[in-house]
Amino acid sequence: MEIWYTEKLELEKGRAVSYRVTKTIESLQSPFQKIDIFETQSFGRMFTLDGVTMVTNKDEHSYHEMIAHIPMMSHPNPESVLVIGGGDGGTVREVLKHSSVKEVVLCEIDKAVVDISYKYFPECADAMKDPKVIHHYDDGAKFARDNKGRFDVILVDSSDPVGPAEVLFKEPFFRDMASALKPTGIIATQAESFWYHGDVITSLFEFIPKIFPEYGYYYTTIPTYPSGIIGFTFLSNAIDPYSVTPDPKRVPKGLKYYSPEIHKAAFVLPEFAKAYIKRKG
């Protein structure tokens, strides 16, 4: 009998996506969420939280490279980096490819995500064993409030704005992150798809200009996320994302998705999506 996993997050809007499963590897309930690991026919091993796809072997690089390298390449010398969420380790892995980095603080609320990633996604998770990585299992907003002015780059590698991740899309959390930045710091957060989630993006950019003088929205393509794309906010007190020209000499070796050309192109949005993003002036 064929087994199919169907992501039903968008079901009430008439949208769903299914993958043929060749094996269910492990299922568990953590104190925060349901975790499932599948082997799929088309995307290799798949990691889901509460029925929503987080990571697959085939396409994880397009998300992790873009959430990390756009802000890292925009900062002149990123030394201290905070990753909120990101317990699979893929974002930490990409951050560590920059030689300037002296510390990466991982603040993940659910230790079970880290533990199961070590077990089934070592290509992502083993980076979290690097001695530069400091682990905290805590609420990301609280951690940001308690570490004022500490970080050059903050990356919010979150799931969708439901359950434990809902607070990560609210104005108080963005103010907490702003307080944790150094003067030239940069934040990038997962910010949903402009095809499906215009309301979420619009709500973010209603309050973002009140907090950050420099801001923007960019995206990557990834087939296992809703609509095949996922977007990110870019937030800073000092660095205009639209004027950054990445230095090719700083690009880490062996990347599969990011390039200086992709960096610039990622901020170019379709006409309909521009309506969701407030621009300065």
PDB file of C-alpha atoms in Angstrom:
ATOM      1  CA  MET A   1       0.000   0.000   0.000  1.00  0.00           C
ATOM      2  CA  GLU A   2       1.309   3.443  -0.918  1.00  0.00           C
ATOM      3  CA  ILE A   3       1.768   5.915   1.929  1.00  0.00           C
ATOM      4  CA  TRP A   4       1.554   9.660   1.352  1.00  0.00           C
ATOM      5  CA  TYR A   5       2.321  12.456   3.785  1.00  0.00           C
ATOM      6  CA  THR A   6       0.112  15.509   3.209  1.00  0.00           C
ATOM      7  CA  GLU A   7       0.961  18.896   4.637  1.00  0.00           C
ATOM      8  CA  LYS A   8      -2.428  20.369   5.537  1.00  0.00           C
ATOM      9  CA  LEU A   9      -1.456  23.768   6.938  1.00  0.00           C
ATOM     10  CA  GLU A  10      -3.224  25.548   4.060  1.00  0.00           C
ATOM     11  CA  LEU A  11      -6.130  23.125   3.816  1.00  0.00           C
ATOM     12  CA  GLU A  12      -8.794  25.625   4.905  1.00  0.00           C
ATOM     13  CA  LYS A  13      -7.703  27.802   1.957  1.00  0.00           C
ATOM     14  CA  GLY A  14      -7.990  24.914  -0.488  1.00  0.00           C
ATOM     15  CA  ARG A  15      -4.261  24.150  -0.633  1.00  0.00           C
ATOM     16  CA  ALA A  16      -2.249  21.079   0.363  1.00  0.00           C
ATOM     17  CA  VAL A  17       0.868  19.271  -0.812  1.00  0.00           C
ATOM     18  CA  SER A  18       1.617  15.554  -0.670  1.00  0.00           C
ATOM     19  CA  TYR A  19       4.792  13.459  -0.786  1.00  0.00           C
ATOM     20  CA  ARG A  20       5.131   9.730  -1.295  1.00  0.00           C
ATOM     21  CA  VAL A  21       6.628   8.232   1.860  1.00  0.00           C
ATOM     22  CA  THR A  22       8.764   5.123   1.537  1.00  0.00           C
ATOM     23  CA  LYS A  23       9.330   4.792   5.287  1.00  0.00           C
ATOM     24  CA  THR A  24       8.206   6.405   8.526  1.00  0.00           C
ATOM     25  CA  ILE A  25      11.428   6.577  10.516  1.00  0.00           C
ATOM     26  CA  GLU A  26      10.397   8.108  13.842  1.00  0.00           C
ATOM     27  CA  SER A  27       7.517  10.015  15.446  1.00  0.00           C
ATOM     28  CA  LEU A  28       7.498  11.649  18.852  1.00  0.00           C
ATOM     29  CA  GLN A  29       5.734  14.317  20.881  1.00  0.00           C
ATOM     30  CA  SER A  30       8.037  16.819  22.563  1.00  0.00           C
ATOM     31  CA  PRO A  31       6.796  19.208  25.272  1.00  0.00           C
ATOM     32  CA  PHE A  32       6.243  21.761  22.481  1.00  0.00           C
ATOM     33  CA  GLN A  33       5.324  19.999  19.231  1.00  0.00           C
ATOM     34  CA  LYS A  34       4.922  16.772  17.276  1.00  0.00           C
ATOM     35  CA  ILE A  35       8.073  15.683  15.438  1.00  0.00           C
ATOM     36  CA  ASP A  36       8.084  13.233  12.511  1.00  0.00           C
ATOM     37  CA  ILE A  37      10.927  11.922  10.363  1.00  0.00           C
ATOM     38  CA  PHE A  38      10.072  10.322   7.004  1.00  0.00           C
ATOM     39  CA  GLU A  39      11.973   8.889   4.072  1.00  0.00           C
ATOM     40  CA  THR A  40      10.368  10.231   0.883  1.00  0.00           C
ATOM     41  CA  GLN A  41      10.663   9.158  -2.726  1.00  0.00           C
ATOM     42  CA  SER A  42      11.490  12.576  -4.175  1.00  0.00           C
ATOM     43  CA  PHE A  43      13.153  14.614  -1.416  1.00  0.00           C
ATOM     44  CA  GLY A  44      15.029  12.094   0.672  1.00  0.00           C
ATOM     45  CA  ARG A  45      14.728  12.331   4.444  1.00  0.00           C
ATOM     46  CA  MET A  46      12.085  14.807   5.649  1.00  0.00           C
ATOM     47  CA  PHE A  47      11.663  16.466   9.046  1.00  0.00           C
ATOM     48  CA  THR A  48       8.233  17.864  10.016  1.00  0.00           C
ATOM     49  CA  LEU A  49       6.961  19.782  13.059  1.00  0.00           C
ATOM     50  CA  ASP A  50       3.239  19.619  13.801  1.00  0.00           C
ATOM     51  CA  GLY A  51       2.651  18.384  10.269  1.00  0.00           C
ATOM     52  CA  VAL A  52       4.640  21.164   8.575  1.00  0.00           C
ATOM     53  CA  THR A  53       7.776  20.445   6.530  1.00  0.00           C
ATOM     54  CA  MET A  54      10.950  21.918   8.016  1.00  0.00           C
ATOM     55  CA  VAL A  55      13.894  20.198   6.316  1.00  0.00           C
ATOM     56  CA  THR A  56      14.523  17.753   3.492  1.00  0.00           C
ATOM     57  CA  ASN A  57      17.822  16.383   2.235  1.00  0.00           C
ATOM     58  CA  LYS A  58      17.224  17.645  -1.294  1.00  0.00           C
ATOM     59  CA  ASP A  59      16.401  21.329  -0.837  1.00  0.00           C
ATOM     60  CA  GLU A  60      17.463  22.475   2.656  1.00  0.00           C
ATOM     61  CA  HIS A  61      20.497  24.302   1.266  1.00  0.00           C
ATOM     62  CA  SER A  62      18.364  26.861  -0.589  1.00  0.00           C
ATOM     63  CA  TYR A  63      16.755  27.985   2.675  1.00  0.00           C
ATOM     64  CA  HIS A  64      19.758  27.786   4.984  1.00  0.00           C
ATOM     65  CA  GLU A  65      22.156  29.496   2.589  1.00  0.00           C
ATOM     66  CA  MET A  66      19.800  32.392   1.990  1.00  0.00           C
ATOM     67  CA  ILE A  67      18.726  33.066   5.569  1.00  0.00           C
ATOM     68  CA  ALA A  68      22.417  33.112   6.558  1.00  0.00           C
ATOM     69  CA  HIS A  69      24.537  34.501   3.727  1.00  0.00           C
ATOM     70  CA  ILE A  70      22.423  37.512   2.735  1.00  0.00           C
ATOM     71  CA  PRO A  71      22.876  39.171   6.165  1.00  0.00           C
ATOM     72  CA  MET A  72      26.354  37.730   6.768  1.00  0.00           C
ATOM     73  CA  MET A  73      27.616  39.051   3.429  1.00  0.00           C
ATOM     74  CA  SER A  74      25.944  42.419   4.075  1.00  0.00           C
ATOM     75  CA  HIS A  75      27.752  42.944   7.362  1.00  0.00           C
ATOM     76  CA  PRO A  76      31.375  44.186   7.121  1.00  0.00           C
ATOM     77  CA  ASN A  77      32.722  41.941   9.883  1.00  0.00           C
ATOM     78  CA  PRO A  78      30.208  39.594  11.588  1.00  0.00           C
ATOM     79  CA  GLU A  79      31.793  38.152  14.722  1.00  0.00           C
ATOM     80  CA  SER A  80      28.911  37.417  17.110  1.00  0.00           C
ATOM     81  CA  VAL A  81      25.789  35.722  15.723  1.00  0.00           C
ATOM     82  CA  LEU A  82      22.533  34.685  17.404  1.00  0.00           C
ATOM     83  CA  VAL A  83      20.371  31.990  15.793  1.00  0.00           C
ATOM     84  CA  ILE A  84      16.860  31.821  17.264  1.00  0.00           C
ATOM     85  CA  GLY A  85      15.179  28.530  16.442  1.00  0.00           C
ATOM     86  CA  GLY A  86      17.163  26.645  13.834  1.00  0.00           C
ATOM     87  CA  GLY A  87      17.566  23.523  15.934  1.00  0.00           C
ATOM     88  CA  ASP A  88      18.247  21.393  12.848  1.00  0.00           C
ATOM     89  CA  GLY A  89      21.648  23.114  12.612  1.00  0.00           C
ATOM     90  CA  GLY A  90      21.568  24.127   8.942  1.00  0.00           C
ATOM     91  CA  THR A  91      21.680  27.864   9.627  1.00  0.00           C
ATOM     92  CA  VAL A  92      24.493  27.433  12.162  1.00  0.00           C
ATOM     93  CA  ARG A  93      26.410  25.424   9.554  1.00  0.00           C
ATOM     94  CA  GLU A  94      26.194  28.266   7.031  1.00  0.00           C
ATOM     95  CA  VAL A  95      27.130  30.958   9.566  1.00  0.00           C
ATOM     96  CA  LEU A  96      30.276  29.043  10.520  1.00  0.00           C
ATOM     97  CA  LYS A  97      31.483  29.208   6.917  1.00  0.00           C
ATOM     98  CA  HIS A  98      32.450  32.843   7.559  1.00  0.00           C
ATOM     99  CA  SER A  99      35.948  33.073   9.014  1.00  0.00           C
ATOM    100  CA  SER A 100      35.205  36.280  10.929  1.00  0.00           C
ATOM    101  CA  VAL A 101      32.743  34.492  13.239  1.00  0.00           C
ATOM    102  CA  LYS A 102      33.933  34.100  16.834  1.00  0.00           C
ATOM    103  CA  GLU A 103      30.711  32.865  18.478  1.00  0.00           C
ATOM    104  CA  VAL A 104      27.354  31.493  17.395  1.00  0.00           C
ATOM    105  CA  VAL A 105      24.667  31.382  20.047  1.00  0.00           C
ATOM    106  CA  LEU A 106      21.871  28.921  19.278  1.00  0.00           C
ATOM    107  CA  CYS A 107      18.678  29.698  21.200  1.00  0.00           C
ATOM    108  CA  GLU A 108      16.214  26.872  20.501  1.00  0.00           C
ATOM    109  CA  ILE A 109      13.149  26.415  22.686  1.00  0.00           C
ATOM    110  CA  ASP A 110      12.826  22.676  21.988  1.00  0.00           C
ATOM    111  CA  LYS A 111      15.875  20.527  22.717  1.00  0.00           C
ATOM    112  CA  ALA A 112      14.150  17.554  21.088  1.00  0.00           C
ATOM    113  CA  VAL A 113      14.590  19.257  17.696  1.00  0.00           C
ATOM    114  CA  VAL A 114      18.351  19.398  18.205  1.00  0.00           C
ATOM    115  CA  ASP A 115      18.563  15.825  19.482  1.00  0.00           C
ATOM    116  CA  ILE A 116      16.608  14.303  16.605  1.00  0.00           C
ATOM    117  CA  SER A 117      18.565  16.389  14.078  1.00  0.00           C
ATOM    118  CA  TYR A 118      21.845  14.968  15.400  1.00  0.00           C
ATOM    119  CA  LYS A 119      20.347  11.532  14.856  1.00  0.00           C
ATOM    120  CA  TYR A 120      18.879  11.905  11.368  1.00  0.00           C
ATOM    121  CA  PHE A 121      20.345  15.069   9.775  1.00  0.00           C
ATOM    122  CA  PRO A 122      24.041  15.080  10.694  1.00  0.00           C
ATOM    123  CA  GLU A 123      24.888  17.009   7.523  1.00  0.00           C
ATOM    124  CA  CYS A 124      23.070  19.957   9.146  1.00  0.00           C
ATOM    125  CA  ALA A 125      23.276  19.217  12.842  1.00  0.00           C
ATOM    126  CA  ASP A 126      26.936  18.318  13.301  1.00  0.00           C
ATOM    127  CA  ALA A 127      27.820  22.000  12.858  1.00  0.00           C
ATOM    128  CA  MET A 128      26.217  22.611  16.248  1.00  0.00           C
ATOM    129  CA  LYS A 129      29.043  20.613  17.854  1.00  0.00           C
ATOM    130  CA  ASP A 130      31.602  23.239  16.810  1.00  0.00           C
ATOM    131  CA  PRO A 131      33.305  24.801  19.862  1.00  0.00           C
ATOM    132  CA  LYS A 132      32.238  28.272  18.673  1.00  0.00           C
ATOM    133  CA  VAL A 133      28.577  27.288  19.178  1.00  0.00           C
ATOM    134  CA  ILE A 134      26.906  28.050  22.519  1.00  0.00           C
ATOM    135  CA  HIS A 135      23.610  26.257  23.168  1.00  0.00           C
ATOM    136  CA  HIS A 136      20.693  27.809  25.061  1.00  0.00           C
ATOM    137  CA  TYR A 137      17.325  26.067  25.356  1.00  0.00           C
ATOM    138  CA  ASP A 138      15.118  29.015  26.114  1.00  0.00           C
ATOM    139  CA  ASP A 139      12.565  31.483  24.802  1.00  0.00           C
ATOM    140  CA  GLY A 140      14.193  33.548  22.047  1.00  0.00           C
ATOM    141  CA  ALA A 141      12.511  36.816  22.997  1.00  0.00           C
ATOM    142  CA  LYS A 142      13.636  36.532  26.614  1.00  0.00           C
ATOM    143  CA  PHE A 143      17.180  35.691  25.529  1.00  0.00           C
ATOM    144  CA  ALA A 144      17.319  38.738  23.253  1.00  0.00           C
ATOM    145  CA  ARG A 145      16.044  40.991  26.073  1.00  0.00           C
ATOM    146  CA  ASP A 146      18.752  39.682  28.384  1.00  0.00           C
ATOM    147  CA  ASN A 147      21.634  40.271  25.920  1.00  0.00           C
ATOM    148  CA  LYS A 148      21.469  43.920  24.956  1.00  0.00           C
ATOM    149  CA  GLY A 149      23.960  45.163  22.354  1.00  0.00           C
ATOM    150  CA  ARG A 150      25.717  41.796  21.996  1.00  0.00           C
ATOM    151  CA  PHE A 151      25.214  40.605  18.410  1.00  0.00           C
ATOM    152  CA  ASP A 152      26.362  41.609  14.932  1.00  0.00           C
ATOM    153  CA  VAL A 153      23.792  39.358  13.231  1.00  0.00           C
ATOM    154  CA  ILE A 154      20.557  37.784  14.492  1.00  0.00           C
ATOM    155  CA  LEU A 155      18.880  35.078  12.403  1.00  0.00           C
ATOM    156  CA  VAL A 156      15.371  33.880  13.255  1.00  0.00           C
ATOM    157  CA  ASP A 157      15.009  30.428  11.721  1.00  0.00           C
ATOM    158  CA  SER A 158      11.424  29.838  12.805  1.00  0.00           C
ATOM    159  CA  SER A 159       8.475  27.760  11.729  1.00  0.00           C
ATOM    160  CA  ASP A 160       5.185  29.361  10.640  1.00  0.00           C
ATOM    161  CA  PRO A 161       3.355  31.818  12.943  1.00  0.00           C
ATOM    162  CA  VAL A 162       1.361  29.165  14.800  1.00  0.00           C
ATOM    163  CA  GLY A 163       2.072  27.377  18.078  1.00  0.00           C
ATOM    164  CA  PRO A 164       5.380  28.163  19.789  1.00  0.00           C
ATOM    165  CA  ALA A 165       6.556  30.329  16.842  1.00  0.00           C
ATOM    166  CA  GLU A 166       3.583  32.729  16.860  1.00  0.00           C
ATOM    167  CA  VAL A 167       5.306  35.214  19.191  1.00  0.00           C
ATOM    168  CA  LEU A 168       8.228  35.489  16.738  1.00  0.00           C
ATOM    169  CA  PHE A 169       6.028  37.442  14.314  1.00  0.00           C
ATOM    170  CA  LYS A 170       4.892  40.096  16.821  1.00  0.00           C
ATOM    171  CA  GLU A 171       6.175  43.648  17.403  1.00  0.00           C
ATOM    172  CA  PRO A 172       7.475  43.111  20.981  1.00  0.00           C
ATOM    173  CA  PHE A 173       9.814  40.367  19.779  1.00  0.00           C
ATOM    174  CA  PHE A 174      11.249  42.612  17.057  1.00  0.00           C
ATOM    175  CA  ARG A 175      11.886  45.322  19.638  1.00  0.00           C
ATOM    176  CA  ASP A 176      13.652  42.776  21.850  1.00  0.00           C
ATOM    177  CA  MET A 177      15.869  41.774  18.924  1.00  0.00           C
ATOM    178  CA  ALA A 178      16.651  45.406  18.099  1.00  0.00           C
ATOM    179  CA  SER A 179      17.914  45.874  21.656  1.00  0.00           C
ATOM    180  CA  ALA A 180      20.263  42.887  21.278  1.00  0.00           C
ATOM    181  CA  LEU A 181      21.970  44.292  18.154  1.00  0.00           C
ATOM    182  CA  LYS A 182      25.233  46.168  17.970  1.00  0.00           C
ATOM    183  CA  PRO A 183      24.937  49.576  16.204  1.00  0.00           C
ATOM    184  CA  THR A 184      25.803  48.156  12.776  1.00  0.00           C
ATOM    185  CA  GLY A 185      23.926  44.883  13.340  1.00  0.00           C
ATOM    186  CA  ILE A 186      21.596  43.047  10.945  1.00  0.00           C
ATOM    187  CA  ILE A 187      18.579  40.817  11.557  1.00  0.00           C
ATOM    188  CA  ALA A 188      17.033  38.326   9.130  1.00  0.00           C
ATOM    189  CA  THR A 189      13.793  36.527   9.985  1.00  0.00           C
ATOM    190  CA  GLN A 190      11.696  33.924   8.225  1.00  0.00           C
ATOM    191  CA  ALA A 191       8.803  35.941   6.757  1.00  0.00           C
ATOM    192  CA  GLU A 192       6.541  33.608   4.779  1.00  0.00           C
ATOM    193  CA  SER A 193       5.562  33.498   1.095  1.00  0.00           C
ATOM    194  CA  PHE A 194       4.355  36.487  -0.885  1.00  0.00           C
ATOM    195  CA  TRP A 195       2.127  34.124  -2.895  1.00  0.00           C
ATOM    196  CA  TYR A 196       0.158  32.836   0.095  1.00  0.00           C
ATOM    197  CA  HIS A 197       0.837  35.073   3.099  1.00  0.00           C
ATOM    198  CA  GLY A 198       0.500  38.672   2.006  1.00  0.00           C
ATOM    199  CA  ASP A 199      -1.460  39.424   5.170  1.00  0.00           C
ATOM    200  CA  VAL A 200       1.392  38.189   7.389  1.00  0.00           C
ATOM    201  CA  ILE A 201       4.003  40.168   5.448  1.00  0.00           C
ATOM    202  CA  THR A 202       1.866  43.311   5.494  1.00  0.00           C
ATOM    203  CA  SER A 203       1.401  43.005   9.251  1.00  0.00           C
ATOM    204  CA  LEU A 204       5.169  42.738   9.754  1.00  0.00           C
ATOM    205  CA  PHE A 205       5.887  45.833   7.704  1.00  0.00           C
ATOM    206  CA  GLU A 206       3.263  47.849   9.578  1.00  0.00           C
ATOM    207  CA  PHE A 207       5.516  47.922  12.644  1.00  0.00           C
ATOM    208  CA  ILE A 208       9.026  47.227  11.264  1.00  0.00           C
ATOM    209  CA  PRO A 209       9.571  50.849  10.042  1.00  0.00           C
ATOM    210  CA  LYS A 210       8.821  52.056  13.596  1.00  0.00           C
ATOM    211  CA  ILE A 211      11.791  50.052  14.908  1.00  0.00           C
ATOM    212  CA  PHE A 212      14.422  49.907  12.152  1.00  0.00           C
ATOM    213  CA  PRO A 213      15.583  52.737   9.867  1.00  0.00           C
ATOM    214  CA  GLU A 214      16.788  50.225   7.255  1.00  0.00           C
ATOM    215  CA  TYR A 215      14.671  47.268   6.161  1.00  0.00           C
ATOM    216  CA  GLY A 216      13.653  45.086   3.232  1.00  0.00           C
ATOM    217  CA  TYR A 217      12.251  41.737   2.137  1.00  0.00           C
ATOM    218  CA  TYR A 218      13.980  39.076   0.053  1.00  0.00           C
ATOM    219  CA  TYR A 219      13.188  35.484  -0.876  1.00  0.00           C
ATOM    220  CA  THR A 220      14.467  32.110  -1.949  1.00  0.00           C
ATOM    221  CA  THR A 221      12.937  29.263  -3.937  1.00  0.00           C
ATOM    222  CA  ILE A 222      12.371  25.939  -2.181  1.00  0.00           C
ATOM    223  CA  PRO A 223       9.964  23.311  -3.541  1.00  0.00           C
ATOM    224  CA  THR A 224       8.860  21.789  -0.212  1.00  0.00           C
ATOM    225  CA  TYR A 225       7.667  25.077   1.328  1.00  0.00           C
ATOM    226  CA  PRO A 226       4.200  26.521   0.584  1.00  0.00           C
ATOM    227  CA  SER A 227       4.068  27.972  -2.951  1.00  0.00           C
ATOM    228  CA  GLY A 228       7.692  27.007  -3.607  1.00  0.00           C
ATOM    229  CA  ILE A 229       9.176  30.204  -2.180  1.00  0.00           C
ATOM    230  CA  ILE A 230       9.868  31.572   1.296  1.00  0.00           C
ATOM    231  CA  GLY A 231      10.721  35.141   2.217  1.00  0.00           C
ATOM    232  CA  PHE A 232      12.825  36.881   4.858  1.00  0.00           C
ATOM    233  CA  THR A 233      12.913  40.299   6.450  1.00  0.00           C
ATOM    234  CA  PHE A 234      16.215  42.193   6.439  1.00  0.00           C
ATOM    235  CA  LEU A 235      16.445  44.686   9.318  1.00  0.00           C
ATOM    236  CA  SER A 236      19.223  47.035  10.386  1.00  0.00           C
ATOM    237  CA  ASN A 237      20.005  50.321  12.082  1.00  0.00           C
ATOM    238  CA  ALA A 238      22.770  51.193   9.622  1.00  0.00           C
ATOM    239  CA  ILE A 239      22.903  48.974   6.514  1.00  0.00           C
ATOM    240  CA  ASP A 240      20.526  49.501   3.582  1.00  0.00           C
ATOM    241  CA  PRO A 241      19.899  46.041   2.074  1.00  0.00           C
ATOM    242  CA  TYR A 242      19.185  47.492  -1.373  1.00  0.00           C
ATOM    243  CA  SER A 243      22.563  49.189  -1.646  1.00  0.00           C
ATOM    244  CA  VAL A 244      24.738  46.214  -0.622  1.00  0.00           C
ATOM    245  CA  THR A 245      27.145  44.911  -3.262  1.00  0.00           C
ATOM    246  CA  PRO A 246      28.530  41.585  -2.004  1.00  0.00           C
ATOM    247  CA  ASP A 247      32.291  41.054  -2.249  1.00  0.00           C
ATOM    248  CA  PRO A 248      32.857  37.848  -4.289  1.00  0.00           C
ATOM    249  CA  LYS A 249      36.082  37.221  -2.349  1.00  0.00           C
ATOM    250  CA  ARG A 250      34.077  36.763   0.853  1.00  0.00           C
ATOM    251  CA  VAL A 251      31.667  34.160  -0.531  1.00  0.00           C
ATOM    252  CA  PRO A 252      32.224  30.793   1.178  1.00  0.00           C
ATOM    253  CA  LYS A 253      33.355  27.958  -1.058  1.00  0.00           C
ATOM    254  CA  GLY A 254      31.073  25.156  -2.199  1.00  0.00           C
ATOM    255  CA  LEU A 255      27.687  26.862  -1.919  1.00  0.00           C
ATOM    256  CA  LYS A 256      24.800  25.406  -3.924  1.00  0.00           C
ATOM    257  CA  TYR A 257      22.377  28.350  -4.076  1.00  0.00           C
ATOM    258  CA  TYR A 258      23.770  31.676  -2.868  1.00  0.00           C
ATOM    259  CA  SER A 259      25.916  33.883  -5.096  1.00  0.00           C
ATOM    260  CA  PRO A 260      26.486  37.648  -5.312  1.00  0.00           C
ATOM    261  CA  GLU A 261      24.114  37.723  -8.287  1.00  0.00           C
ATOM    262  CA  ILE A 262      21.396  35.847  -6.371  1.00  0.00           C
ATOM    263  CA  HIS A 263      21.973  38.197  -3.420  1.00  0.00           C
ATOM    264  CA  LYS A 264      21.018  41.244  -5.479  1.00  0.00           C
ATOM    265  CA  ALA A 265      18.208  39.495  -7.349  1.00  0.00           C
ATOM    266  CA  ALA A 266      16.557  38.154  -4.178  1.00  0.00           C
ATOM    267  CA  PHE A 267      15.333  41.664  -3.296  1.00  0.00           C
ATOM    268  CA  VAL A 268      13.607  42.145  -6.678  1.00  0.00           C
ATOM    269  CA  LEU A 269       9.923  41.343  -6.148  1.00  0.00           C
ATOM    270  CA  PRO A 270       6.990  40.830  -8.503  1.00  0.00           C
ATOM    271  CA  GLU A 271       4.798  43.899  -8.871  1.00  0.00           C
ATOM    272  CA  PHE A 272       1.920  42.483  -6.810  1.00  0.00           C
ATOM    273  CA  ALA A 273       4.241  41.578  -3.917  1.00  0.00           C
ATOM    274  CA  LYS A 274       5.688  45.088  -3.675  1.00  0.00           C
ATOM    275  CA  ALA A 275       2.360  46.190  -2.193  1.00  0.00           C
ATOM    276  CA  TYR A 276       3.047  44.130   0.929  1.00  0.00           C
ATOM    277  CA  ILE A 277       6.409  45.779   1.651  1.00  0.00           C
ATOM    278  CA  LYS A 278       6.680  49.334   2.872  1.00  0.00           C
ATOM    279  CA  ARG A 279       9.694  51.110   1.387  1.00  0.00           C
ATOM    280  CA  LYS A 280      11.441  54.153   2.773  1.00  0.00           C
ATOM    281  CA  GLY A 281      10.459  57.525   1.327  1.00  0.00           C
TER     282      GLY A 281
END
